[in-house]
Every structure is written in structure tokens, then in C-alpha cells.
mmCIF file of C-alpha atoms in Angstrom:
data_model
loop_
_atom_site.group_PDB
_atom_site.id
_atom_site.type_symbol
_atom_site.label_atom_id
_atom_site.label_comp_id
_atom_site.label_asym_id
_atom_site.label_seq_id
_atom_site.Cartn_x
_atom_site.Cartn_y
_atom_site.Cartn_z
ATOM 1 C CA MET A 183 40.258 -6.118 -4.603
ATOM 2 C CA ALA A 184 40.279 -4.247 -1.302
ATOM 3 C CA ALA A 185 36.748 -3.053 -1.969
ATOM 4 C CA ASP A 186 35.588 -6.617 -2.673
ATOM 5 C CA ASN A 187 37.151 -7.864 0.589
ATOM 6 C CA LYS A 188 35.483 -5.054 2.487
ATOM 7 C CA ALA A 189 32.153 -5.894 0.888
ATOM 8 C CA LYS A 190 32.474 -9.544 1.869
ATOM 9 C CA ALA A 191 33.320 -8.593 5.446
ATOM 10 C CA ILE A 192 30.254 -6.388 5.746
ATOM 11 C CA LYS A 193 28.006 -8.989 4.176
ATOM 12 C CA LYS A 194 28.977 -11.472 6.876
ATOM 13 C CA GLN A 195 27.674 -9.233 9.654
ATOM 14 C CA ILE A 196 25.156 -11.015 11.879
ATOM 15 C CA ALA A 197 23.090 -10.015 14.873
ATOM 16 C CA PHE A 198 24.394 -10.616 18.404
ATOM 17 C CA VAL A 199 22.551 -10.087 21.681
ATOM 18 C CA TYR A 200 24.603 -8.827 24.579
ATOM 19 C CA GLU A 201 24.496 -8.034 28.277
ATOM 20 C CA GLY A 202 26.972 -5.750 29.999
ATOM 21 C CA LEU A 203 27.703 -2.735 32.158
ATOM 22 C CA ASN A 204 27.750 0.899 31.070
ATOM 23 C CA ARG A 205 30.249 3.520 32.241
ATOM 24 C CA ARG A 206 28.249 4.072 35.458
ATOM 25 C CA GLY A 207 28.141 0.368 36.259
ATOM 26 C CA GLY A 208 24.494 -0.004 35.313
ATOM 27 C CA LYS A 209 23.255 -3.162 33.614
ATOM 28 C CA ILE A 210 22.488 -2.861 29.935
ATOM 29 C CA LYS A 211 21.452 -5.252 27.170
ATOM 30 C CA GLY A 212 20.626 -5.034 23.493
ATOM 31 C CA GLU A 213 21.620 -6.056 19.956
ATOM 32 C CA ILE A 214 24.672 -5.309 17.860
ATOM 33 C CA TYR A 215 25.765 -6.307 14.342
ATOM 34 C CA ALA A 216 29.280 -7.646 13.789
ATOM 35 C CA THR A 217 31.172 -10.331 11.878
ATOM 36 C CA SER A 218 32.138 -12.285 15.022
ATOM 37 C CA PRO A 219 31.663 -12.282 18.816
ATOM 38 C CA THR A 220 35.161 -10.830 19.217
ATOM 39 C CA GLU A 221 34.364 -7.906 16.931
ATOM 40 C CA ALA A 222 31.047 -7.399 18.728
ATOM 41 C CA LYS A 223 32.844 -7.179 22.092
ATOM 42 C CA GLY A 224 35.379 -4.736 20.656
ATOM 43 C CA ASN A 225 32.635 -2.496 19.235
ATOM 44 C CA LEU A 226 30.807 -2.549 22.568
ATOM 45 C CA LYS A 227 33.955 -1.469 24.425
ATOM 46 C CA LYS A 228 34.345 1.429 21.981
ATOM 47 C CA GLN A 229 30.825 2.502 22.989
ATOM 48 C CA GLY A 230 31.785 2.436 26.669
ATOM 49 C CA ILE A 231 30.032 -0.873 27.408
ATOM 50 C CA THR A 232 31.809 -3.689 29.260
ATOM 51 C CA PRO A 233 30.252 -6.891 27.856
ATOM 52 C CA THR A 234 29.498 -9.787 30.190
ATOM 53 C CA LYS A 235 27.598 -11.947 27.686
ATOM 54 C CA VAL A 236 27.693 -11.869 23.884
ATOM 55 C CA ARG A 237 25.990 -14.534 21.812
ATOM 56 C CA LYS A 238 24.496 -14.918 18.378
ATOM 57 C CA LYS A 239 20.867 -13.856 18.216
ATOM 58 C CA PRO A 240 18.732 -17.029 18.219
ATOM 59 C CA THR A 241 16.579 -17.734 15.183
ATOM 60 C CA PRO A 242 12.828 -17.788 15.989
ATOM 61 C CA LEU A 243 11.172 -21.210 15.933
ATOM 62 C CA PHE A 244 8.682 -20.203 13.231
ATOM 63 C CA GLY A 245 10.263 -18.302 10.373
ATOM 64 C CA SER A 246 12.659 -15.412 10.507
ATOM 65 C CA GLY A 247 10.421 -13.290 12.693
ATOM 66 C CA SER A 248 11.163 -10.261 10.506
ATOM 67 C CA LYS A 249 8.286 -8.265 9.100
ATOM 68 C CA PRO A 250 8.393 -7.688 5.342
ATOM 69 C CA ILE A 251 9.328 -4.293 3.912
ATOM 70 C CA ASP A 252 6.358 -2.352 2.546
ATOM 71 C CA SER A 253 6.007 0.809 0.480
ATOM 72 C CA LYS A 254 5.632 2.955 3.616
ATOM 73 C CA ASP A 255 9.050 1.770 4.793
ATOM 74 C CA ILE A 256 10.577 2.842 1.465
ATOM 75 C CA ALA A 257 8.946 6.272 1.782
ATOM 76 C CA VAL A 258 10.363 6.686 5.295
ATOM 77 C CA LEU A 259 13.813 5.471 4.152
ATOM 78 C CA THR A 260 13.838 7.983 1.307
ATOM 79 C CA ARG A 261 12.869 10.830 3.616
ATOM 80 C CA GLN A 262 15.631 9.832 6.070
ATOM 81 C CA ILE A 263 18.241 9.821 3.299
ATOM 82 C CA ALA A 264 16.999 13.177 1.977
ATOM 83 C CA THR A 265 17.113 14.767 5.436
ATOM 84 C CA MET A 266 20.629 13.506 6.182
ATOM 85 C CA LEU A 267 22.021 14.519 2.786
ATOM 86 C CA THR A 268 20.490 17.992 3.141
ATOM 87 C CA ALA A 269 22.146 18.256 6.578
ATOM 88 C CA GLY A 270 25.517 17.459 4.993
ATOM 89 C CA VAL A 271 25.866 13.866 6.202
ATOM 90 C CA PRO A 272 27.683 11.710 3.563
ATOM 91 C CA LEU A 273 25.560 9.054 1.856
ATOM 92 C CA VAL A 274 27.618 6.108 3.170
ATOM 93 C CA GLN A 275 27.321 7.348 6.737
ATOM 94 C CA SER A 276 23.607 8.031 6.239
ATOM 95 C CA LEU A 277 22.947 4.482 5.038
ATOM 96 C CA ASP A 278 25.017 3.055 7.887
ATOM 97 C CA MET A 279 23.032 5.019 10.489
ATOM 98 C CA ILE A 280 19.707 4.058 8.909
ATOM 99 C CA ALA A 281 20.667 0.367 8.793
ATOM 100 C CA LYS A 282 21.667 0.341 12.458
ATOM 101 C CA GLY A 283 18.534 2.201 13.518
ATOM 102 C CA ALA A 284 15.996 0.214 11.485
ATOM 103 C CA GLU A 285 13.455 -1.707 13.562
ATOM 104 C CA LYS A 286 12.756 -4.388 10.961
ATOM 105 C CA GLU A 287 15.512 -6.941 10.467
ATOM 106 C CA SER A 288 14.601 -7.199 6.778
ATOM 107 C CA MET A 289 15.082 -3.438 6.466
ATOM 108 C CA GLN A 290 18.483 -3.638 8.173
ATOM 109 C CA LYS A 291 19.610 -6.331 5.736
ATOM 110 C CA MET A 292 18.337 -4.511 2.647
ATOM 111 C CA VAL A 293 19.940 -1.157 3.551
ATOM 112 C CA THR A 294 23.184 -2.928 4.510
ATOM 113 C CA ASP A 295 23.232 -4.652 1.102
ATOM 114 C CA VAL A 296 22.830 -1.271 -0.608
ATOM 115 C CA LEU A 297 25.577 0.188 1.607
ATOM 116 C CA VAL A 298 27.934 -2.685 0.757
ATOM 117 C CA GLN A 299 27.560 -2.079 -2.969
ATOM 118 C CA VAL A 300 28.085 1.673 -2.645
ATOM 119 C CA GLN A 301 31.235 1.080 -0.581
ATOM 120 C CA ALA A 302 32.416 -1.441 -3.170
ATOM 121 C CA GLY A 303 32.321 1.239 -5.859
ATOM 122 C CA SER A 304 28.848 0.859 -7.399
ATOM 123 C CA THR A 305 26.811 3.939 -8.251
ATOM 124 C CA VAL A 306 23.962 4.722 -5.899
ATOM 125 C CA ALA A 307 21.430 4.036 -8.671
ATOM 126 C CA ASP A 308 22.949 0.612 -9.432
ATOM 127 C CA ALA A 309 22.989 -0.241 -5.722
ATOM 128 C CA PHE A 310 19.246 0.451 -5.560
ATOM 129 C CA ARG A 311 18.664 -1.438 -8.819
ATOM 130 C CA SER A 312 20.048 -4.550 -7.097
ATOM 131 C CA GLN A 313 16.881 -4.465 -4.951
ATOM 132 C CA PRO A 314 14.140 -4.433 -7.635
ATOM 133 C CA LYS A 315 11.603 -5.770 -5.136
ATOM 134 C CA TYR A 316 11.721 -2.463 -3.263
ATOM 135 C CA PHE A 317 12.957 0.144 -5.770
ATOM 136 C CA ASP A 318 11.243 0.407 -9.161
ATOM 137 C CA GLU A 319 12.740 1.796 -12.380
ATOM 138 C CA LEU A 320 11.301 5.253 -11.724
ATOM 139 C CA TYR A 321 13.055 5.453 -8.351
ATOM 140 C CA CYS A 322 16.397 4.285 -9.757
ATOM 141 C CA ASP A 323 16.195 6.523 -12.831
ATOM 142 C CA LEU A 324 15.582 9.565 -10.640
ATOM 143 C CA VAL A 325 18.522 8.666 -8.374
ATOM 144 C CA GLU A 326 20.713 8.241 -11.461
ATOM 145 C CA SER A 327 19.704 11.676 -12.754
ATOM 146 C CA GLY A 328 20.556 13.142 -9.323
ATOM 147 C CA GLU A 329 23.997 11.532 -9.401
ATOM 148 C CA LYS A 330 24.725 12.849 -12.878
ATOM 149 C CA SER A 331 23.586 16.379 -12.008
ATOM 150 C CA GLY A 332 25.357 16.413 -8.637
ATOM 151 C CA ALA A 333 22.104 17.217 -6.826
ATOM 152 C CA LEU A 334 21.469 13.930 -5.036
ATOM 153 C CA ASP A 335 20.053 15.615 -1.917
ATOM 154 C CA GLY A 336 17.475 17.528 -3.974
ATOM 155 C CA ILE A 337 16.494 14.399 -5.908
ATOM 156 C CA PHE A 338 15.996 12.339 -2.750
ATOM 157 C CA ASP A 339 13.895 15.154 -1.305
ATOM 158 C CA ARG A 340 11.734 15.164 -4.441
ATOM 159 C CA ILE A 341 11.441 11.352 -4.447
ATOM 160 C CA ALA A 342 10.509 11.414 -0.744
ATOM 161 C CA LEU A 343 7.757 13.951 -1.424
ATOM 162 C CA TYR A 344 6.526 11.832 -4.331
ATOM 163 C CA LYS A 345 6.483 8.669 -2.212
ATOM 164 C CA GLU A 346 4.740 10.390 0.700
ATOM 165 C CA LYS A 347 2.060 11.852 -1.567
ATOM 166 C CA SER A 348 1.573 8.475 -3.279
ATOM 167 C CA GLU A 349 1.201 6.671 0.044
ATOM 168 C CA ALA A 350 -1.290 9.247 1.317
ATOM 169 C CA LEU A 351 -3.325 8.939 -1.883
ATOM 170 C CA LYS A 352 -3.227 5.145 -1.786
ATOM 171 C CA SER A 353 -4.340 5.172 1.839
ATOM 172 C CA LYS A 354 -7.291 7.444 1.039
ATOM 173 C CA ILE A 355 -8.494 5.244 -1.828
ATOM 174 C CA LYS A 356 -8.143 2.089 0.289
ATOM 175 C CA LYS A 357 -10.133 3.752 3.054
ATOM 176 C CA ALA A 358 -12.958 4.564 0.638
ATOM 177 C CA MET A 359 -13.136 0.958 -0.596
ATOM 178 C CA THR A 360 -12.451 -0.905 2.657
ATOM 179 C CA TYR A 361 -15.166 0.523 4.905
ATOM 180 C CA PRO A 362 -18.213 -0.706 2.907
ATOM 181 C CA ILE A 363 -16.603 -4.125 2.431
ATOM 182 C CA ALA A 364 -15.924 -4.411 6.174
ATOM 183 C CA ILE A 365 -19.562 -3.574 6.991
ATOM 184 C CA LEU A 366 -20.831 -6.153 4.472
ATOM 185 C CA VAL A 367 -18.553 -8.813 5.965
ATOM 186 C CA ILE A 368 -19.794 -8.014 9.484
ATOM 187 C CA ALA A 369 -23.407 -8.103 8.295
ATOM 188 C CA SER A 370 -22.825 -11.500 6.651
ATOM 189 C CA ILE A 371 -21.281 -12.907 9.852
ATOM 190 C CA VAL A 372 -24.130 -11.626 12.018
ATOM 191 C CA VAL A 373 -26.786 -12.989 9.627
ATOM 192 C CA GLY A 374 -24.962 -16.326 9.510
ATOM 193 C CA ILE A 375 -24.950 -16.581 13.316
ATOM 194 C CA LEU A 376 -28.675 -15.773 13.433
ATOM 195 C CA LEU A 377 -29.506 -18.344 10.754
ATOM 196 C CA ILE A 378 -27.386 -21.147 12.223
ATOM 197 C CA TYR A 379 -27.781 -20.683 15.986
ATOM 198 C CA VAL A 380 -30.699 -18.357 16.817
ATOM 199 C CA ILE A 381 -33.493 -19.198 14.365
ATOM 200 C CA PRO A 382 -33.419 -22.978 15.072
ATOM 201 C CA SER A 383 -34.425 -22.273 18.683
ATOM 202 C CA PHE A 384 -37.419 -20.286 17.427
ATOM 203 C CA GLU A 385 -38.317 -23.123 15.053
ATOM 204 C CA ASP A 386 -38.643 -25.516 18.005
ATOM 205 C CA ILE A 387 -41.029 -23.097 19.699
ATOM 206 C CA PHE A 388 -43.110 -22.550 16.545
ATOM 207 C CA SER A 389 -43.496 -26.288 15.910
ATOM 208 C CA SER A 390 -45.578 -26.543 19.097
ATOM 209 C CA PHE A 391 -48.064 -23.925 17.856
ATOM 210 C CA GLY A 392 -49.615 -26.234 15.295
ATOM 211 C CA ALA A 393 -50.631 -23.241 13.167
ATOM 212 C CA GLU A 394 -49.447 -22.158 9.737
ATOM 213 C CA LEU A 395 -46.499 -19.777 9.979
ATOM 214 C CA PRO A 396 -46.398 -16.428 8.125
ATOM 215 C CA ALA A 397 -44.650 -16.582 4.750
ATOM 216 C CA PRO A 398 -41.668 -14.370 5.782
ATOM 217 C CA THR A 399 -41.082 -16.533 8.870
ATOM 218 C CA GLN A 400 -41.247 -19.719 6.815
ATOM 219 C CA VAL A 401 -38.726 -18.285 4.340
ATOM 220 C CA ALA A 402 -36.359 -17.440 7.211
ATOM 221 C CA ILE A 403 -36.713 -20.954 8.676
ATOM 222 C CA ASN A 404 -36.034 -22.550 5.270
ATOM 223 C CA ALA A 405 -32.972 -20.307 4.865
ATOM 224 C CA SER A 406 -31.825 -21.385 8.329
ATOM 225 C CA LYS A 407 -32.106 -25.057 7.375
ATOM 226 C CA VAL A 408 -30.065 -24.466 4.225
ATOM 227 C CA ALA A 409 -27.461 -22.522 6.227
ATOM 228 C CA GLN A 410 -27.180 -25.298 8.833
ATOM 229 C CA GLU A 411 -26.866 -27.947 6.172
ATOM 230 C CA TYR A 412 -24.506 -26.221 3.744
ATOM 231 C CA TRP A 413 -22.746 -23.401 5.635
ATOM 232 C CA MET A 414 -19.346 -25.084 5.292
ATOM 233 C CA TRP A 415 -19.852 -25.383 1.554
ATOM 234 C CA VAL A 416 -20.903 -21.733 1.313
ATOM 235 C CA VAL A 417 -17.872 -20.530 3.284
ATOM 236 C CA GLY A 418 -15.602 -22.799 1.240
ATOM 237 C CA ALA A 419 -17.110 -21.560 -2.032
ATOM 238 C CA ILE A 420 -16.580 -17.944 -0.965
ATOM 239 C CA GLY A 421 -12.975 -18.677 0.009
ATOM 240 C CA VAL A 422 -12.271 -20.469 -3.283
ATOM 241 C CA GLY A 423 -13.993 -17.665 -5.192
ATOM 242 C CA VAL A 424 -11.843 -14.988 -3.523
ATOM 243 C CA PHE A 425 -8.687 -17.043 -4.151
ATOM 244 C CA LEU A 426 -9.518 -17.585 -7.833
ATOM 245 C CA PHE A 427 -10.447 -13.920 -8.259
ATOM 246 C CA LYS A 428 -7.116 -12.749 -6.797
ATOM 247 C CA ARG A 429 -5.216 -15.306 -8.855
ATOM 248 C CA ALA A 430 -6.982 -14.197 -12.040
ATOM 249 C CA LEU A 431 -6.079 -10.571 -11.279
ATOM 250 C CA ARG A 432 -2.423 -11.593 -10.961
ATOM 251 C CA THR A 433 -2.125 -14.009 -13.878
ATOM 252 C CA ASN A 434 -4.802 -13.034 -16.423
ATOM 253 C CA LYS A 435 -3.984 -9.635 -17.914
ATOM 254 C CA LYS A 436 -7.205 -9.430 -19.923
ATOM 255 C CA PHE A 437 -9.303 -10.107 -16.805
ATOM 256 C CA ALA A 438 -7.291 -7.603 -14.731
ATOM 257 C CA ASP A 439 -7.682 -4.938 -17.420
ATOM 258 C CA SER A 440 -11.438 -5.503 -17.600
ATOM 259 C CA MET A 441 -11.675 -5.166 -13.794
ATOM 260 C CA ASP A 442 -9.738 -1.882 -13.976
ATOM 261 C CA ALA A 443 -12.148 -0.596 -16.618
ATOM 262 C CA LEU A 444 -15.134 -1.730 -14.560
ATOM 263 C CA LEU A 445 -13.741 -0.056 -11.448
ATOM 264 C CA LEU A 446 -13.574 3.306 -13.237
ATOM 265 C CA LYS A 447 -17.309 3.042 -13.992
ATOM 266 C CA ALA A 448 -18.309 1.903 -10.505
ATOM 267 C CA PRO A 449 -20.685 4.275 -8.681
ATOM 268 C CA ILE A 450 -19.047 6.596 -6.132
ATOM 269 C CA VAL A 451 -15.741 4.695 -5.979
ATOM 270 C CA GLY A 452 -15.133 5.098 -9.731
ATOM 271 C CA ASN A 453 -14.906 8.884 -9.392
ATOM 272 C CA ILE A 454 -12.233 8.532 -6.690
ATOM 273 C CA VAL A 455 -10.226 5.999 -8.721
ATOM 274 C CA ASN A 456 -10.319 8.300 -11.766
ATOM 275 C CA LYS A 457 -9.098 11.296 -9.793
ATOM 276 C CA GLY A 458 -6.464 9.173 -8.069
ATOM 277 C CA ALA A 459 -5.083 7.967 -11.412
ATOM 278 C CA ILE A 460 -4.896 11.541 -12.733
ATOM 279 C CA ALA A 461 -3.171 12.682 -9.531
ATOM 280 C CA ARG A 462 -0.558 9.902 -9.780
ATOM 281 C CA TYR A 463 -0.011 10.639 -13.480
ATOM 282 C CA ALA A 464 0.553 14.348 -12.826
ATOM 283 C CA ARG A 465 2.702 13.795 -9.725
ATOM 284 C CA THR A 466 4.947 11.263 -11.496
ATOM 285 C CA LEU A 467 5.392 13.441 -14.585
ATOM 286 C CA SER A 468 6.112 16.499 -12.457
ATOM 287 C CA THR A 469 8.743 14.653 -10.416
ATOM 288 C CA THR A 470 10.519 13.020 -13.357
ATOM 289 C CA PHE A 471 10.372 16.030 -15.674
ATOM 290 C CA ALA A 472 11.745 18.364 -12.978
ATOM 291 C CA ALA A 473 14.591 15.882 -12.401
ATOM 292 C CA GLY A 474 15.683 16.227 -16.014
ATOM 293 C CA VAL A 475 14.283 12.920 -17.282
ATOM 294 C CA PRO A 476 13.285 13.193 -20.985
ATOM 295 C CA LEU A 477 9.528 13.485 -21.526
ATOM 296 C CA HIS A 478 9.080 10.188 -23.399
ATOM 297 C CA GLU A 479 10.860 8.333 -20.556
ATOM 298 C CA ALA A 480 8.863 10.270 -17.970
ATOM 299 C CA LEU A 481 5.652 9.148 -19.696
ATOM 300 C CA ASN A 482 6.812 5.528 -19.389
ATOM 301 C CA SER A 483 7.145 5.998 -15.639
ATOM 302 C CA ALA A 484 3.791 7.795 -15.436
ATOM 303 C CA ALA A 485 2.061 4.938 -17.259
ATOM 304 C CA GLY A 486 3.340 2.420 -14.729
ATOM 305 C CA ALA A 487 2.519 4.655 -11.772
ATOM 306 C CA SER A 488 -1.069 5.416 -12.853
ATOM 307 C CA GLY A 489 -2.286 2.218 -11.204
ATOM 308 C CA ASN A 490 -4.990 1.495 -13.777
ATOM 309 C CA ALA A 491 -4.795 -0.386 -17.081
ATOM 310 C CA VAL A 492 -7.114 2.068 -18.871
ATOM 311 C CA TYR A 493 -4.904 5.031 -17.987
ATOM 312 C CA LYS A 494 -1.747 3.036 -18.677
ATOM 313 C CA ARG A 495 -2.965 2.305 -22.205
ATOM 314 C CA ALA A 496 -3.977 5.943 -22.720
ATOM 315 C CA ILE A 497 -0.616 7.259 -21.487
ATOM 316 C CA SER A 498 1.160 4.874 -23.869
ATOM 317 C CA GLU A 499 -0.874 6.448 -26.689
ATOM 318 C CA ILE A 500 0.105 9.914 -25.440
ATOM 319 C CA LYS A 501 3.770 8.864 -25.516
ATOM 320 C CA ALA A 502 3.429 7.660 -29.124
ATOM 321 C CA ASP A 503 1.795 10.958 -30.149
ATOM 322 C CA VAL A 504 4.443 13.047 -28.336
ATOM 323 C CA SER A 505 7.228 11.004 -29.948
ATOM 324 C CA ALA A 506 5.600 11.746 -33.316
ATOM 325 C CA GLY A 507 5.917 15.482 -32.633
ATOM 326 C CA ASN A 508 2.496 16.353 -31.199
ATOM 327 C CA LEU A 509 2.045 18.546 -28.135
ATOM 328 C CA MET A 510 1.264 16.643 -24.962
ATOM 329 C CA HIS A 511 -1.960 18.494 -24.149
ATOM 330 C CA VAL A 512 -3.302 17.696 -27.626
ATOM 331 C CA ALA A 513 -2.419 14.018 -27.193
ATOM 332 C CA MET A 514 -4.064 13.987 -23.752
ATOM 333 C CA ARG A 515 -7.278 15.494 -25.136
ATOM 334 C CA THR A 516 -7.628 12.758 -27.768
ATOM 335 C CA THR A 517 -7.775 10.048 -25.059
ATOM 336 C CA ASN A 518 -11.050 11.483 -23.644
ATOM 337 C CA LEU A 519 -9.870 10.592 -20.135
ATOM 338 C CA PHE A 520 -8.477 13.885 -18.865
ATOM 339 C CA PRO A 521 -10.759 16.785 -17.853
ATOM 340 C CA ASP A 522 -10.461 20.106 -19.687
ATOM 341 C CA MET A 523 -8.901 21.767 -16.661
ATOM 342 C CA VAL A 524 -6.013 19.277 -16.727
ATOM 343 C CA THR A 525 -5.324 19.617 -20.461
ATOM 344 C CA GLN A 526 -5.561 23.427 -20.237
ATOM 345 C CA MET A 527 -3.022 23.568 -17.401
ATOM 346 C CA VAL A 528 -0.689 21.247 -19.335
ATOM 347 C CA ALA A 529 -1.084 23.497 -22.385
ATOM 348 C CA ILE A 530 -0.155 26.557 -20.292
ATOM 349 C CA GLY A 531 2.839 24.665 -18.892
ATOM 350 C CA GLU A 532 4.059 23.698 -22.364
ATOM 351 C CA GLU A 533 3.597 27.243 -23.629
ATOM 352 C CA SER A 534 5.358 28.881 -20.666
ATOM 353 C CA GLY A 535 8.107 26.266 -20.250
ATOM 354 C CA ALA A 536 6.940 25.462 -16.723
ATOM 355 C CA LEU A 537 5.371 22.069 -17.368
ATOM 356 C CA ASP A 538 6.657 20.499 -14.138
ATOM 357 C CA THR A 539 5.173 23.325 -12.054
ATOM 358 C CA MET A 540 1.767 23.111 -13.740
ATOM 359 C CA LEU A 541 1.707 19.312 -13.385
ATOM 360 C CA GLU A 542 2.546 19.652 -9.702
ATOM 361 C CA ARG A 543 -0.423 21.985 -9.289
ATOM 362 C CA VAL A 544 -2.667 19.514 -11.101
ATOM 363 C CA ALA A 545 -1.459 16.775 -8.748
ATOM 364 C CA ASN A 546 -2.128 18.958 -5.693
ATOM 365 C CA VAL A 547 -5.640 19.799 -6.905
ATOM 366 C CA TYR A 548 -6.612 16.194 -7.611
ATOM 367 C CA GLU A 549 -5.033 14.831 -4.439
ATOM 368 C CA GLN A 550 -7.106 17.350 -2.492
ATOM 369 C CA GLU A 551 -10.214 16.342 -4.454
ATOM 370 C CA VAL A 552 -9.581 12.691 -3.570
ATOM 371 C CA ASP A 553 -9.207 13.680 0.098
ATOM 372 C CA ASP A 554 -12.473 15.618 0.023
ATOM 373 C CA ALA A 555 -14.317 12.863 -1.858
ATOM 374 C CA VAL A 556 -13.164 10.167 0.566
ATOM 375 C CA ASP A 557 -14.100 12.293 3.586
ATOM 376 C CA GLY A 558 -17.509 12.987 2.059
ATOM 377 C CA ILE A 559 -18.115 9.321 1.256
ATOM 378 C CA SER A 560 -16.984 8.241 4.713
ATOM 379 C CA ALA A 561 -19.416 10.665 6.320
ATOM 380 C CA LEU A 562 -22.228 9.464 4.036
ATOM 381 C CA ILE A 563 -21.491 5.739 3.988
ATOM 382 C CA GLU A 564 -21.257 5.289 7.747
ATOM 383 C CA PRO A 565 -24.937 6.015 8.511
ATOM 384 C CA ILE A 566 -26.048 4.213 5.329
ATOM 385 C CA MET A 567 -24.129 1.031 6.124
ATOM 386 C CA MET A 568 -25.175 1.076 9.769
ATOM 387 C CA SER A 569 -28.792 1.497 8.649
ATOM 388 C CA PHE A 570 -28.334 -1.412 6.244
ATOM 389 C CA LEU A 571 -26.923 -3.566 9.022
ATOM 390 C CA GLY A 572 -29.799 -2.581 11.296
ATOM 391 C CA VAL A 573 -32.432 -3.350 8.640
ATOM 392 C CA VAL A 574 -30.951 -6.775 7.844
ATOM 393 C CA VAL A 575 -30.494 -7.905 11.437
ATOM 394 C CA GLY A 576 -33.610 -6.156 12.734
ATOM 395 C CA GLY A 577 -35.643 -7.508 9.821
ATOM 396 C CA LEU A 578 -34.669 -11.091 10.649
ATOM 397 C CA ILE A 579 -35.629 -10.610 14.296
ATOM 398 C CA VAL A 580 -39.009 -9.055 13.400
ATOM 399 C CA VAL A 581 -39.705 -11.880 10.950
ATOM 400 C CA MET A 582 -39.104 -14.460 13.685
ATOM 401 C CA TYR A 583 -41.433 -12.665 16.100
ATOM 402 C CA LEU A 584 -44.310 -12.384 13.575
ATOM 403 C CA PRO A 585 -46.015 -15.626 14.721
ATOM 404 C CA ILE A 586 -45.907 -14.417 18.341
ATOM 405 C CA PHE A 587 -47.425 -11.070 17.318
ATOM 406 C CA GLN A 588 -50.187 -12.907 15.419
ATOM 407 C CA MET A 589 -50.970 -15.056 18.453
ATOM 408 C CA GLY A 590 -51.208 -11.912 20.578
ATOM 409 C CA ASN A 591 -53.671 -10.344 18.120
ATOM 410 C CA ALA A 592 -55.760 -13.507 18.039
ATOM 411 C CA VAL A 593 -56.034 -13.494 21.823
#
């Protein structure tokens, strides 16, 4: 009962803004969390601050004003917990310090909710499970294994490393895919501006010539007329197309799976996605297996973390084969997705009893290969895309000057 009352009291904490004087008489202002203005003033006095104004923090006019929590925030949170636990700081105190120091209001609320449940007697794993939006089953299962083994600091350190590696890998893959798309979007905008605003002025000049225009120039003028007439429809169609595509990826599993399969076969990017999926598979298995999670459960986590439907299906097949008594490297080889080097290292790990170590090495190798591939593509794509942009824009300009060049030759 006392724990429940304490939990309710903490849950009622709200943000207050204050102004006051510090011990030296200097003016100071900031924010503090408390259940009431009276408690806020009392807490400020304990910190050596004499409050002159304390009021509830006003709610922004548009929305809560709090940025949403992303996966990078969870990685940072995990590293903070791991560091504090390793330094000997109790978990409750660690969570309290993190909550008070968080910049995002949404992060403060989420960590405070976890803290409340831990103080109320819940296990750490169950407290995290109450926030499924931010902590997946893999995260909670690893925390639970750390609690049972009494090595929570080591588990959080391993989870933090896993999260940091995953975020770095995700960032690299996004970088490889975003740059070409950004250049294509810029090229489309520039071409649209030329077609709608620049070429019509040339058309007025050419109409006074009275001569037949070159075919490329006539094509550009016709394209300009279409763009002027239907540009809103084109932009709207593109917007609707992107919306429907994203919605289909979210709601239509068959379509999403086919896109995943197509992505693996895409030129250049497909190689990076393949290596990224193998790296995530190996990193997840290494982390879970080292934490004492049974192999068939670890494979469940690895399937979800692979990030691709083709690999997820293959890992599910591996799990079925392993459950039937087959060795994992044999099951991996039958999928025809994993390179020989990977299956050989897994075989050595199974034979030597150091599977987690060998999987960690596989993850390190493939994460480095993704890094190198992305850096190589970035170095190659930049001049190619800039050349493409120059050819498209420069080509349009040359096409519009062709009639003028012909007139100069005739003279």
C-alpha cells in the first residue's frame, strides 16, 4: 500500500518554472518537477535557492512542444544506465538522475514512469515492458536475464553496445540511400522551375523569329506547356503516390515483403542491405547468446532485428532446423543467404563453444564492410550525381539556345 501511494505521488509530478536568488544573491531561473508549488519551493530551498516566483509551466499553444523519443535516445539512455551502474550508483538513483537531466519532456516522463514502477516493486524488466513503444522484447528479455543472473550492469553495457552499433549501422545505410534521392529531388525541382518559369520567356522570343524551331527545342517547349498546365496535378500525383506507397508498406505485408526482396537485388544498395542484415543478425545473436538467452529464443530476436523480410523468413527456418536438432551452421548454409565465411565462423564457434565470440567477430567484420561500402559509394556517387544534375540542367539550357546558335550560323 505504501508503495502504491508513493507511486501515485510521483506520477503527479508536474513541471514548474521558477525565479529566485542563489546563495550569493544572484538571480537564477529554471525548471523543477514537483507535486505542488509548495513542494517545489521546499525543494528549491534545499538546493540553496530562495524562490521569488514559482508557477506551473505553461502549455505551448500548439501541441505539447515535446519532441518524440527516437531510437538514438534509447541508445543514450541505455549507455547512461550502464555507466552509472558500473560506477556503483543504484538503479533507482540512476533513473532519477537521468529523468531530471533529460532535455526532452517526453523522455523525462517515460523514465519517470519506469522509475515509479521500479520503486513500487516491479522488476526492472517489467518496468521496461510497460513502455513497449520504446523497449522491444529483445531489450526486456536481456534485462530480465541480467536481473536473474545478478549482472545487471554488464547486461546494460552489452545492450548499450548493441544499440550503439545498430544505430551506427542504420545511419550508414540511410546515408547510402538518402544522398541519391536528395540529388534526384533537387534535379526535379530545378527542371520544374526551368520548365515553368524560364522556358516560357524563351518561347516568346522564338515566336518572333518566324522560322521552324529545332526538334529538341520544340520538345522542350511542349514539355514546358504541359508543365505549366498540369504541374499541380503532377505534384499531387507524386504526393498521393508516395503516401499510398508508404501506407502499403505499413499495411500490406505481401507488398512490404516483395519490396524487401527487391531491395536486396537492387544495384549497389542491395549489397549494403545484405551486409547490414547479416551484421544485425550476428550482433543480435552474439548479444543474446552471451546473456544466457537460449538459442531458439535468441534466433527469434535475431529474426526481428534483421530488418528484412527475406532474412526474417530464413532465420525462422534456421530456428526450426535448430529446434529439430541440426547444427546452426548447417541450417544457415541451406538458406543460401549467408556467405561461406559466416557459416564457417559459426561452425568454429559451435565446435569450440565460443559461438557468441565468433558471432561478435562476424558482426564487426560486416559492420566494417558496410562502413567501407557506404564511404566508397558516397565518394563515387557524388561526382556522378553532380554530373547528372549538370547534364540535365545544362542540356535544357543548350536546347533553348539552339535556335539562337542556328541564327548566328546563318548570318
